[in-house]
Structure formats: structure tokens, C-alpha cells
Amino acid sequence: MPYDLLRKRENSLVQLENQLPSPSSTKKEANLFSILKNSIGKELSSITMPVEFNEPLSFLQRISEYMEYSYLLKTASECSDPLQRLQYMSAFAVSALASNWERLNKPFNPLLGETYELCSPVSAATKVRRNTIEDDCSMYLCEGVPVPTDSDREDLGFRLVCEQVSHHPPVSAFHAESEDFQFYGNIHPRLKFWGKSLEIKPEGTLTVHLLKHKEVYSWTNVHCCVHNIIIGKLWFEQYGMMEIHCHTNGMTAQLNFKSAGWFGRDLHRVEGFIVDNQKKKLCFLYGKWTDYLKVCLMEDYEEYTKTHADVCNKHKHNTSMTDGGVGDDSNHDTPTKKFSNKLNVLTRSFTGGGSRDRSTSPEPPVSPHDPSEDDNGAIPKSDSSVSLDIPNSTALWHVQQRPDDSLKYYNFTSFAMALNELQDSWKKSLPITDSRLRPDIRMLEQGDTEGAAAEKNRLEEKQRDARKQRKKKKETWNPKWFVQGRVPHIKNEIWLFNNSYWSQDFADSPDIF
């Protein structure tokens, strides 16, 4: 019975949107630096921002944007070659970051107990075969958690649940599944302000199980940096090493997300190798996380480096000025160590700001990653002269074009514009904690900035009062849809899905809105 209700939600994803109810509002004169100036060098994940700097989505909905290119996981599952499976898994990991491009407004911080569900049905004529999770994969489920059955999966392309499981520190847990995969993780957002830039990282391990192959993959996302906080146009980059491990066969994709560098030549570029368990390079991956990812065989890569020495030398020189480069085996671990030592990790929460007279600004500390900000607040341009275009390459992924009016609507993708879709019939089958029902987000989406600010303040006060009452009664908060457990490839306990959400028993959902 639950899936008759879920099928009615098809248009929330199938009919993607090209606009929101109201364009993004013009930010007030109060700029971001004036808010953050007393927090230089401090951890900012729990700081309260004016609603003018928000976009009308919860961070839980931002997490769901990982699923925009979930077809790559299905493609990986259909590959018989384990190397090809890791190639498409790498494409999925890169594609999950593409929606961040130019998204400079901050999503709303989820309230404790807030949830978000997303279902993408396939044709009703499609029957999902049973995937019994056993043998090696069974140890990745919490003890006592039931295995999904045929009826649980019928007629769904994928389904996803997110829940805010902790407020101090903020932790968001999610779990997505289909006939082909399980995808889950916890994200503990952290950020740090350095005066001219804001450093961001979503701390936490992401995991995918390819059920048919009984393979487990995991990786952590790379760092982000929002530049020109004081003056100039805001822009951001993602940089660092991403290692996608296949725990079943020992292969690893080592992807270097390059910083812009002093001249901006490597802005948005990502490249690296897939290596086997003996560290032998098997293929070369390259592209831009904003645009595409390609793969070529090692012999084609080596031939290209010989015949295009001018391009490769430029490329190698620029790489050595920034991240160490994938061409130098000795430097593979250097970026990871450097960033982990210097940065205070964090989320994909981005934020906007204005300008400020530098003469009145305190001298900010030097950011550990500040390679391309200059006194004019310029945005670096990616240099096409160092682009790679290797013959016989295979395109693994291309980004979907954004709507023509995306700039007017918070730079949202079509996928993002559909995430607040809410029909009257759905309200009966959603918990009252779903992000679609948050009044502050709804008001901002409708263009009512003052109303959104008032509601945001009311919800935050309500959350604080609830926390005080729990403390007074010596009660602890227990998430409803996730429980703490262990998986072999992660050292510490994480929040794992308890598989009870889809029974749709929401009677005792907390009143958080």
C-alpha cells in the first residue's frame, strides 16, 4: 500500500522545474564580512546567518542532490568488468559535486529531527527483482535491521531518506536504495573563516554497495573554499584528493581536484588514476567537476604525454605550483595530508556577501588555501591551453544544462528546483518533520524575506526551548529513523538506516515546526 502513495509523487522528479515561485531576493547592504569579522579563525558550523544569505532548501535537500546522476550507479552495476564499475563509481562521486557550482547561498540548517524523503519511481511495468543482502554485504547492516523485500522495492527507481540526527555537533544521516545499490553516509559540516575566504568541508564517509556484485565502495568529499568575502565577486573552488576505494577487490581511484593556482589555469579540473591493489596504474581519469569526466587507457595517456609535451609541461608546471599533481607518484598523499593538517573541515553550505572598505577591516590571518585571490577580488579563469583531450577517451559523465533563468533562482539546477514540490495529496503520506513543510523555507521560496526571517527565528527558539526541556528532564534525543552501528571500513560508529521509515508509521513524529 505505501507505494501507491509514492507513485503519485513521480512529477517531483520526472517533470523537472525551470523556475521557482519567486526569484531570489536582492541581499541587503549588510555584508557577510560584517557578520563574520569577529569569528576569524573560528569554527562556524553552528553560526546563525540572516535569511538573506540562504537559499530556499534545507541542507538535507542539498544532500539529496547527490542523486541527480544516480543512473551512473545503475550503469556501474550493469558492468561486468570491475575496472569499469570503479570508473562509473568515480563519475558518480564527481557528479555529486556538480550542483555546487555557483551555489553561493547557504542552505538552511536542519532542525534536530527534521527529515526529507525523495522517491524516483520507474515505470509501473518494471518489476524490481529481489536483492537479498547476504554473505559479504550482510555485515554492513545493523544487527536486527530487516532486509528489504520484493514489495519494499517494487516500482521504484530509487528512494532516499535523510534525517538530522544531531544538533551539537550538527550531523545529517542519509540512506538511498534501489534494486541495484545502497548509498549512505553521515555528514558533519564544519567551516572556518579566514578573513578573505571561507573554508568548507562535509566531514564524513560516503558508501555505496553494488548489490549484485557484493562490492562496497567508499570515499570522502573534498574541501571547498569561498573566495572574495571582503571585496569582489564571490566564487568558490573544490580541491584536494578524493580516493574512492573498492573494499572488495582493492582497486582505488585517486582523483586530484585541483586548486585554481596563481593563474587560474586549473580551476575546476579533476584528474587522476585508478590503481590496483599493487598500485599499478590501470587507466587515467580527467575532466572538470563542473562539466564532465572522461577515461582513457594508460597507453593512450602515455602516448598523449609524449606527443603533446608542450601542453603536458604547462599542465605539470601549473600542477606543481598548487597540489602536487597526479603525474608524480610521490605526491599522491601530500595534498591529503596538507589539507587535513591545515583546514578545519566542513559542509557544502555556501553563503553570499557584499563588499567592504578594506581600510576599516582588521588584518585577517592568512588562509592555508588562498592561492588566487588578489587585491581586485578577481575570479580566475580556467586556461584552455592546458586542457587535455586524449584520443580514444570515453565520456563517463556530462553535466545537465541548467535552466535558462537559473541565475534568477539561486543558480538552482532543474533537479534542485523540484525538491520543494509539494502536492496536497502528498501531505497525508509525509511525516510532519519533512523539509517541504518548513514554513521559513516556504516563505523564502515565495519571496517573503521578512516572513522567512521571522519564521526562522521562531523555529530556532522553539528548538532551543525543546533542548532546555530535555535537559531539565534529563532526557536524551533519539533519532527516529537511524541507529548507531559499525561497518568494517569505517573506524568509528556511524548512523545507519533502521529500515522502518517506509512503513509510513509517522504518528509519533516530533512537532519541530
Short mmCIF file of C-alpha atoms in Angstrom, two decimals, residues 11 85 87 167 185 206 230-231 287 323 327 340 346 384 418 429 436:
data_model
loop_
_atom_site.label_atom_id
_atom_site.label_comp_id
_atom_site.label_asym_id
_atom_site.label_seq_id
_atom_site.Cartn_x
_atom_site.Cartn_y
_atom_site.Cartn_z
CA ASN A 11 6.32 14.54 -11.14
CA ARG A 85 32.46 -0.34 -12.35
CA GLN A 87 35.19 4.19 -13.42
CA HIS A 167 22.43 19.27 16.52
CA GLY A 185 26.58 8.29 4.82
CA LEU A 206 30.10 8.06 1.82
CA ILE A 230 35.72 41.10 1.78
CA ILE A 231 35.60 42.55 -1.72
CA GLY A 287 37.74 16.39 -16.69
CA ASP A 323 48.56 20.47 -5.45
CA GLY A 327 51.65 12.66 -12.51
CA SER A 340 43.88 17.74 6.73
CA LEU A 346 33.22 21.37 6.72
CA SER A 384 42.02 26.16 -22.09
CA ALA A 418 11.87 20.22 -7.94
CA SER A 429 1.87 10.39 3.45
CA ARG A 436 8.99 20.56 2.41
#
